[in-house]
mmCIF file with all atom_site columns, C-alpha atoms in Angstrom:
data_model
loop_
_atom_site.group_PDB
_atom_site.id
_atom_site.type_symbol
_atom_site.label_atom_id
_atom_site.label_alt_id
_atom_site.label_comp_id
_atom_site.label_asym_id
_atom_site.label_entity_id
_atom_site.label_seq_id
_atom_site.pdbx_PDB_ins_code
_atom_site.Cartn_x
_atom_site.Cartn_y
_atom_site.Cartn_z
_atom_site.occupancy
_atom_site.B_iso_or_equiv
_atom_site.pdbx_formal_charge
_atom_site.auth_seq_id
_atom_site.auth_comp_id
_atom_site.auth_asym_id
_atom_site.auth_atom_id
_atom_site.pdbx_PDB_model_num
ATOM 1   C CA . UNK S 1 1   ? -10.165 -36.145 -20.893 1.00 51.00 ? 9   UNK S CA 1
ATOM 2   C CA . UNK S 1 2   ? -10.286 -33.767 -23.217 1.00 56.00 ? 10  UNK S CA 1
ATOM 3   C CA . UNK S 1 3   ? -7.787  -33.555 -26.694 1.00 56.00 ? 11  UNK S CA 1
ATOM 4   C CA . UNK S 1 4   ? -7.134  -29.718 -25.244 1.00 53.00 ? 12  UNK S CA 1
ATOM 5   C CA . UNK S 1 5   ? -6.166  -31.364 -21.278 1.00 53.00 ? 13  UNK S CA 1
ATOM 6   C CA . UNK S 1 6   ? -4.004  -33.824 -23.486 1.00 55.00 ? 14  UNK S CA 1
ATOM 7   C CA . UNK S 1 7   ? -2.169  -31.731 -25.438 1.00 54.00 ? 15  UNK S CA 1
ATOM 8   C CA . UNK S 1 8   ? -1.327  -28.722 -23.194 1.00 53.00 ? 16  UNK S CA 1
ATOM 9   C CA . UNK S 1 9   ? 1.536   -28.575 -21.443 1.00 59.00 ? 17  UNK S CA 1
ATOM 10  C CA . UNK S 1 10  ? 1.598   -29.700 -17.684 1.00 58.00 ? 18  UNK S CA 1
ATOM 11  C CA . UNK S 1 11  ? 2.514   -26.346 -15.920 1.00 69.00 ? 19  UNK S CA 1
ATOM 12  C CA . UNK S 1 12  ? 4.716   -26.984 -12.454 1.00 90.00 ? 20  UNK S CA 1
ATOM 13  C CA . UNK S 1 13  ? 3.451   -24.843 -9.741  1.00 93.00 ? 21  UNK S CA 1
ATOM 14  C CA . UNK S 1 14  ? 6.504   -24.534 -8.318  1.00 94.00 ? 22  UNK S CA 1
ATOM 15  C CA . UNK S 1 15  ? 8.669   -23.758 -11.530 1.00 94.00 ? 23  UNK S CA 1
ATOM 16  C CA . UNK S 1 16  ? 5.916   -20.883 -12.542 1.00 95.00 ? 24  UNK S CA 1
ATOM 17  C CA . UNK S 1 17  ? 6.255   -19.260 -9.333  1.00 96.00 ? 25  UNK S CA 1
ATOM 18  C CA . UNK S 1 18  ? 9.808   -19.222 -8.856  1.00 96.00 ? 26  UNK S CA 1
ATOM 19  C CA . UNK S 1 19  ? 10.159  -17.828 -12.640 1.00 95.00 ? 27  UNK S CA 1
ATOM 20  C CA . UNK S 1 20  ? 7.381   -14.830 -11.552 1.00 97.00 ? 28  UNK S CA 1
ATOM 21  C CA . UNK S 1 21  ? 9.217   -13.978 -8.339  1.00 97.00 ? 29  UNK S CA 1
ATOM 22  C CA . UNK S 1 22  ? 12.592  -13.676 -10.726 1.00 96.00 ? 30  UNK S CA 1
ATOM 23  C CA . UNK S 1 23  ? 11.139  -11.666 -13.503 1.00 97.00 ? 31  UNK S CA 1
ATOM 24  C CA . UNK S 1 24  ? 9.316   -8.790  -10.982 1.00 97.00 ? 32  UNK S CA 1
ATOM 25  C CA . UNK S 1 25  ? 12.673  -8.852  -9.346  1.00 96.00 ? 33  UNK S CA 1
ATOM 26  C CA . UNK S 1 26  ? 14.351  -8.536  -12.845 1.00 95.00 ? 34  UNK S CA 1
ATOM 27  C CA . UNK S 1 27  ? 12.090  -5.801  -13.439 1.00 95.00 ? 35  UNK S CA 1
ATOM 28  C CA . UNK S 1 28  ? 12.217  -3.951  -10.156 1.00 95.00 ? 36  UNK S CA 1
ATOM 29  C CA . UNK S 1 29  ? 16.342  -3.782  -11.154 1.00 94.00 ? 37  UNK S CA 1
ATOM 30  C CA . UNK S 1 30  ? 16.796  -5.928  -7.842  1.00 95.00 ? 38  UNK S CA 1
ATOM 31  C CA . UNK S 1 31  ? 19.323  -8.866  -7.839  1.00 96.00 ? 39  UNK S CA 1
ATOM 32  C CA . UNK S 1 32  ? 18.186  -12.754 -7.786  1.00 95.00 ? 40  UNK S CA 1
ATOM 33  C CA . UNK S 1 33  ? 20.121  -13.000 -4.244  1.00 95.00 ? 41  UNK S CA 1
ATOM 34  C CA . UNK S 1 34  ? 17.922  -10.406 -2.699  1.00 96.00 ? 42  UNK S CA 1
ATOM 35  C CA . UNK S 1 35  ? 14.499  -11.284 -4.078  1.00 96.00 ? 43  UNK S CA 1
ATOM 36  C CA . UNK S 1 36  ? 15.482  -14.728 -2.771  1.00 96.00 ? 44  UNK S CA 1
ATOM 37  C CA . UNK S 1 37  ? 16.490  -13.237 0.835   1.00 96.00 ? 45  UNK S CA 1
ATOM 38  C CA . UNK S 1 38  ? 12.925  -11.487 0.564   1.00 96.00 ? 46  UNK S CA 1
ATOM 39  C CA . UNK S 1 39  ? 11.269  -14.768 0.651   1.00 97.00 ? 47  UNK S CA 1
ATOM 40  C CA . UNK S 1 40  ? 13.758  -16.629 3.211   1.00 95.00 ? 48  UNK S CA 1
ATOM 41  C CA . UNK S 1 41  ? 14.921  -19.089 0.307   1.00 94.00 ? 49  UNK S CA 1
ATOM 42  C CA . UNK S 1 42  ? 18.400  -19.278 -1.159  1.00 90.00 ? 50  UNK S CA 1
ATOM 43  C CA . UNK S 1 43  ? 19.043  -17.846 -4.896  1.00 89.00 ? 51  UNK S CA 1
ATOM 44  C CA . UNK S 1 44  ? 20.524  -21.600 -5.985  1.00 88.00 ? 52  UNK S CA 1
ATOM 45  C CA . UNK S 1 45  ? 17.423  -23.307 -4.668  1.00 86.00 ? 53  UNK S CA 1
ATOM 46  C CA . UNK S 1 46  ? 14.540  -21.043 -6.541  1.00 86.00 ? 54  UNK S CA 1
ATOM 47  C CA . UNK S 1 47  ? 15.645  -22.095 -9.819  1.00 84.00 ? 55  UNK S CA 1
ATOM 48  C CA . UNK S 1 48  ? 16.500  -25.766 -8.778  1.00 89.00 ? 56  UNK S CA 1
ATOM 49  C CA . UNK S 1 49  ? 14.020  -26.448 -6.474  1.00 91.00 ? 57  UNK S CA 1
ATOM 50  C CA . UNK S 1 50  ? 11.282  -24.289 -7.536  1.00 93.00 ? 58  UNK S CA 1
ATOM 51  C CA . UNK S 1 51  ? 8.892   -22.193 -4.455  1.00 95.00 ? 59  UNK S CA 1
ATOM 52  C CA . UNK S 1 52  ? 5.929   -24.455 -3.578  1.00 95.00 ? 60  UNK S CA 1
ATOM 53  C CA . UNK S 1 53  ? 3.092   -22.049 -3.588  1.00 95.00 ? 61  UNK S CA 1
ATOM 54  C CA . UNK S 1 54  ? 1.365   -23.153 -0.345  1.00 95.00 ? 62  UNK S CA 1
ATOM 55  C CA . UNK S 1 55  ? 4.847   -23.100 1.734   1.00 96.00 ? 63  UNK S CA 1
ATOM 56  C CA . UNK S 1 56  ? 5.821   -19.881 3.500   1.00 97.00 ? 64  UNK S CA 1
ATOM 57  C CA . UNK S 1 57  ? 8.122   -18.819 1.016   1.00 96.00 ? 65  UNK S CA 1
ATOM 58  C CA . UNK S 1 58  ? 5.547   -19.161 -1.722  1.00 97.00 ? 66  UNK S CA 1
ATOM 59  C CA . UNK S 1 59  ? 2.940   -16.813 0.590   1.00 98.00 ? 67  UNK S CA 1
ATOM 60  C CA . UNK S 1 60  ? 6.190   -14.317 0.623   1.00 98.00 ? 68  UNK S CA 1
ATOM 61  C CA . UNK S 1 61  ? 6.801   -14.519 -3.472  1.00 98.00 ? 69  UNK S CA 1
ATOM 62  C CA . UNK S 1 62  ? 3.219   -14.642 -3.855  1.00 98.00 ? 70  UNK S CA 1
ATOM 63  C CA . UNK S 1 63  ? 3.337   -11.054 -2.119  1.00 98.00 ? 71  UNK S CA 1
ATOM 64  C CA . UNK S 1 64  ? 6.274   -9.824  -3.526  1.00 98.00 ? 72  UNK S CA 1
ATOM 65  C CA . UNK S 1 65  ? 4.351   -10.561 -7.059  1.00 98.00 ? 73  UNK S CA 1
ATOM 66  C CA . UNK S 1 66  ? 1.773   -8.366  -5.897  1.00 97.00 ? 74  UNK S CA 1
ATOM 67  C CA . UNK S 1 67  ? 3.583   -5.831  -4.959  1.00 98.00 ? 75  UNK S CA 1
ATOM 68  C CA . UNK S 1 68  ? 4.914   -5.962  -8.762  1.00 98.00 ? 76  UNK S CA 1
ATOM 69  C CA . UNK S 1 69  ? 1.763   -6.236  -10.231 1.00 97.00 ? 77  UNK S CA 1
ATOM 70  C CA . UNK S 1 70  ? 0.356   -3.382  -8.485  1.00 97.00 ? 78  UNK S CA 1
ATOM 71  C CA . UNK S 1 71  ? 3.101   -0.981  -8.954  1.00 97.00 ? 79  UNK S CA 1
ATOM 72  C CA . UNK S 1 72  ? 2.898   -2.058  -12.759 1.00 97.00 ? 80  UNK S CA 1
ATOM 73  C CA . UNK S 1 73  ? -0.855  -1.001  -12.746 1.00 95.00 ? 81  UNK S CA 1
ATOM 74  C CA . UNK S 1 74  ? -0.251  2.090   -10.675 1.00 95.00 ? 82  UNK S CA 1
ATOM 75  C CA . UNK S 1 75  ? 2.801   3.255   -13.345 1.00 95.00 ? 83  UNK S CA 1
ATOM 76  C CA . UNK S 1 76  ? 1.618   1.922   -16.354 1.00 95.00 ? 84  UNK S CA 1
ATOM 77  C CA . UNK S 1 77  ? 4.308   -0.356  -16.777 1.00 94.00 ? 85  UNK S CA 1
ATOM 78  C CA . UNK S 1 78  ? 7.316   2.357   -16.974 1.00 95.00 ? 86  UNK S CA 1
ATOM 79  C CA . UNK S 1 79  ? 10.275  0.740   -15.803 1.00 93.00 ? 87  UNK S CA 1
ATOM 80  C CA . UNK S 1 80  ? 12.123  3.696   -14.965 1.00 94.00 ? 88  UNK S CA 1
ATOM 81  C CA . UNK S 1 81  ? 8.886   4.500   -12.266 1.00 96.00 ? 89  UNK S CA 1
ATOM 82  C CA . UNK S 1 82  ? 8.627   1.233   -11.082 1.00 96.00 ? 90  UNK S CA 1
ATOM 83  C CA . UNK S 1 83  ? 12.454  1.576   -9.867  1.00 94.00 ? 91  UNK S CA 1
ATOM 84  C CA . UNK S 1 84  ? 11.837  5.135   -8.755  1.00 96.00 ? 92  UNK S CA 1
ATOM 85  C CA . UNK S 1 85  ? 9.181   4.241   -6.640  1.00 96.00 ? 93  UNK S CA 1
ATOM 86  C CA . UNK S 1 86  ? 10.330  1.028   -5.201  1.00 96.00 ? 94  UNK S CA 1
ATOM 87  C CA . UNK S 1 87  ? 14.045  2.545   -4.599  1.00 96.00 ? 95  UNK S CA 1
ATOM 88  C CA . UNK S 1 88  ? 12.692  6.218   -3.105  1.00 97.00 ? 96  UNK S CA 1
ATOM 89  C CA . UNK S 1 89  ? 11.641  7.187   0.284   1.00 97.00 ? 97  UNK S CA 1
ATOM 90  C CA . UNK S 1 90  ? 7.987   7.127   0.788   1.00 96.00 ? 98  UNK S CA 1
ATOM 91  C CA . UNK S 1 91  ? 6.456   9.963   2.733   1.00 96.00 ? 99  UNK S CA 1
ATOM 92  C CA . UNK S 1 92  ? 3.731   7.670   3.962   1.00 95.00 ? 100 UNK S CA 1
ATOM 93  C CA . UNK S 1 93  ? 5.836   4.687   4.980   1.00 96.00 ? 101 UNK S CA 1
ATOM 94  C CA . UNK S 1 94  ? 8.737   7.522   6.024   1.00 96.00 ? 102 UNK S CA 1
ATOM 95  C CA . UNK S 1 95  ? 11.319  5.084   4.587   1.00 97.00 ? 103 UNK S CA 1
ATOM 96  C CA . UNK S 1 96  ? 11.754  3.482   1.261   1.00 98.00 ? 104 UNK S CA 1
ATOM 97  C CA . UNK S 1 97  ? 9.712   0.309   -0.178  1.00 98.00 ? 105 UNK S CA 1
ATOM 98  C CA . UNK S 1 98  ? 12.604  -1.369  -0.965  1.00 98.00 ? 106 UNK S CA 1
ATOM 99  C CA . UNK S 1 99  ? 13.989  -1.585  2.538   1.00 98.00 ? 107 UNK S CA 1
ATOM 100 C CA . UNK S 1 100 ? 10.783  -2.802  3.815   1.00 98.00 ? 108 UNK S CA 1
ATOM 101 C CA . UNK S 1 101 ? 10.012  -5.046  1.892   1.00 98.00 ? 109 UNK S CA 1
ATOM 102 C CA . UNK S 1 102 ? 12.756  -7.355  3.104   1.00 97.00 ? 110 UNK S CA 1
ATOM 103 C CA . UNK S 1 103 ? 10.945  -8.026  6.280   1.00 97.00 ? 111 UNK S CA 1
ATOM 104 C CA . UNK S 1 104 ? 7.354   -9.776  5.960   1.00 97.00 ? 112 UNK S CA 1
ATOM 105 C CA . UNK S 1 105 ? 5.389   -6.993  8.292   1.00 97.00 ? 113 UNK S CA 1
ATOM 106 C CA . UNK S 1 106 ? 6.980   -4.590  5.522   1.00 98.00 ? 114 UNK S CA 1
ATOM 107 C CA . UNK S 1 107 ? 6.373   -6.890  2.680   1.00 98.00 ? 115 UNK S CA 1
ATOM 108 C CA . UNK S 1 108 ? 2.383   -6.815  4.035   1.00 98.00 ? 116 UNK S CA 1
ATOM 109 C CA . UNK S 1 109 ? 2.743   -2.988  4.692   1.00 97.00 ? 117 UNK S CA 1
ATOM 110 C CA . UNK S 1 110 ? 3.483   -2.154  1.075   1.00 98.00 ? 118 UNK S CA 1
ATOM 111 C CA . UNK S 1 111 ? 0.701   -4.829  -0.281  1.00 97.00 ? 119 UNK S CA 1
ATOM 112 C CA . UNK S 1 112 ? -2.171  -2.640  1.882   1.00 97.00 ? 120 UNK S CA 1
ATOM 113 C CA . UNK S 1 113 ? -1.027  0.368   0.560   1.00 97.00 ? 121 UNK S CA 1
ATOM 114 C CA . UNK S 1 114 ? -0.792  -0.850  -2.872  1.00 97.00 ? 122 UNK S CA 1
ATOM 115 C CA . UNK S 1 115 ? -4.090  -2.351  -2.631  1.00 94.00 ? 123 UNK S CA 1
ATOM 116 C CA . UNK S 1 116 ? -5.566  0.962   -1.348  1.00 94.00 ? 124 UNK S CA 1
ATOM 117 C CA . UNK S 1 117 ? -3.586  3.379   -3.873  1.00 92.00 ? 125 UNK S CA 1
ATOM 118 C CA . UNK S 1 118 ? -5.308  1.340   -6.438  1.00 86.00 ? 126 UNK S CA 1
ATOM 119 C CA . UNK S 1 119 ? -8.473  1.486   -5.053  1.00 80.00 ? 127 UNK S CA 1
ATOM 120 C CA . UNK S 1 120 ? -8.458  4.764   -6.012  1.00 64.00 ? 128 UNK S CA 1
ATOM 121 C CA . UNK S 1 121 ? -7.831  4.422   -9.611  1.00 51.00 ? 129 UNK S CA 1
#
């Protein structure tokens, strides 16, 4: 083992992904309840228990950090158009990300079109 492997700290899977799921929620302006309804898991038990990465909810935050990640890309990090567009009806969804995203079809709906939309950067 190497000094590095020795000294560094040991990272929880869980812990990391449950902190990324809160901060792209703190970012998007959205509430710790709902990002926690987004992924089927109750606010309480994300910081407590942490979102195992391989579990269903962990597939869900994984997405939902996408989804942050992306929009961050396509706006260049402004906050104010990472609400806008998350919060404002979308002609090609004909309703408004933040609504779907609470179901996982809409949750996968918004990844593709991410995805694609940056495609074409």
């Amino acid at each position: 083992m190497t000094e590095s492997a020795v000294l560094a700290p040991q990272i929880n899977d869980k812990a990391l992904l449950a902190k990324a799921l809160l901060n792209a929620a703190k970012a998007f302006g959205l509430p710790q309840a709902e990002a926690a309804a987004i992924i089927g898991r109750n606010r309480s038990g994300l910081t407590r228990d942490g979102i195992d990465p391989a579990s269903k909810s962990g597939e869900l935050a994984l997405l939902f950090v996408r989804v942050y990640r992306s929009i961050y890309a396509l706006t260049g990090g402004d906050a104010d158009a990472m609400a806008h567009w998350l919060n404002t009806s979308n002609d090609y969804f004909h309703a408004v990300p933040r609504d779907l995203i609470q179901s996982t079809e809409g949750l996968v709906r918004v990844v593709h079109y991410l995805d694609a939309m940056r495609g074409r950067i």
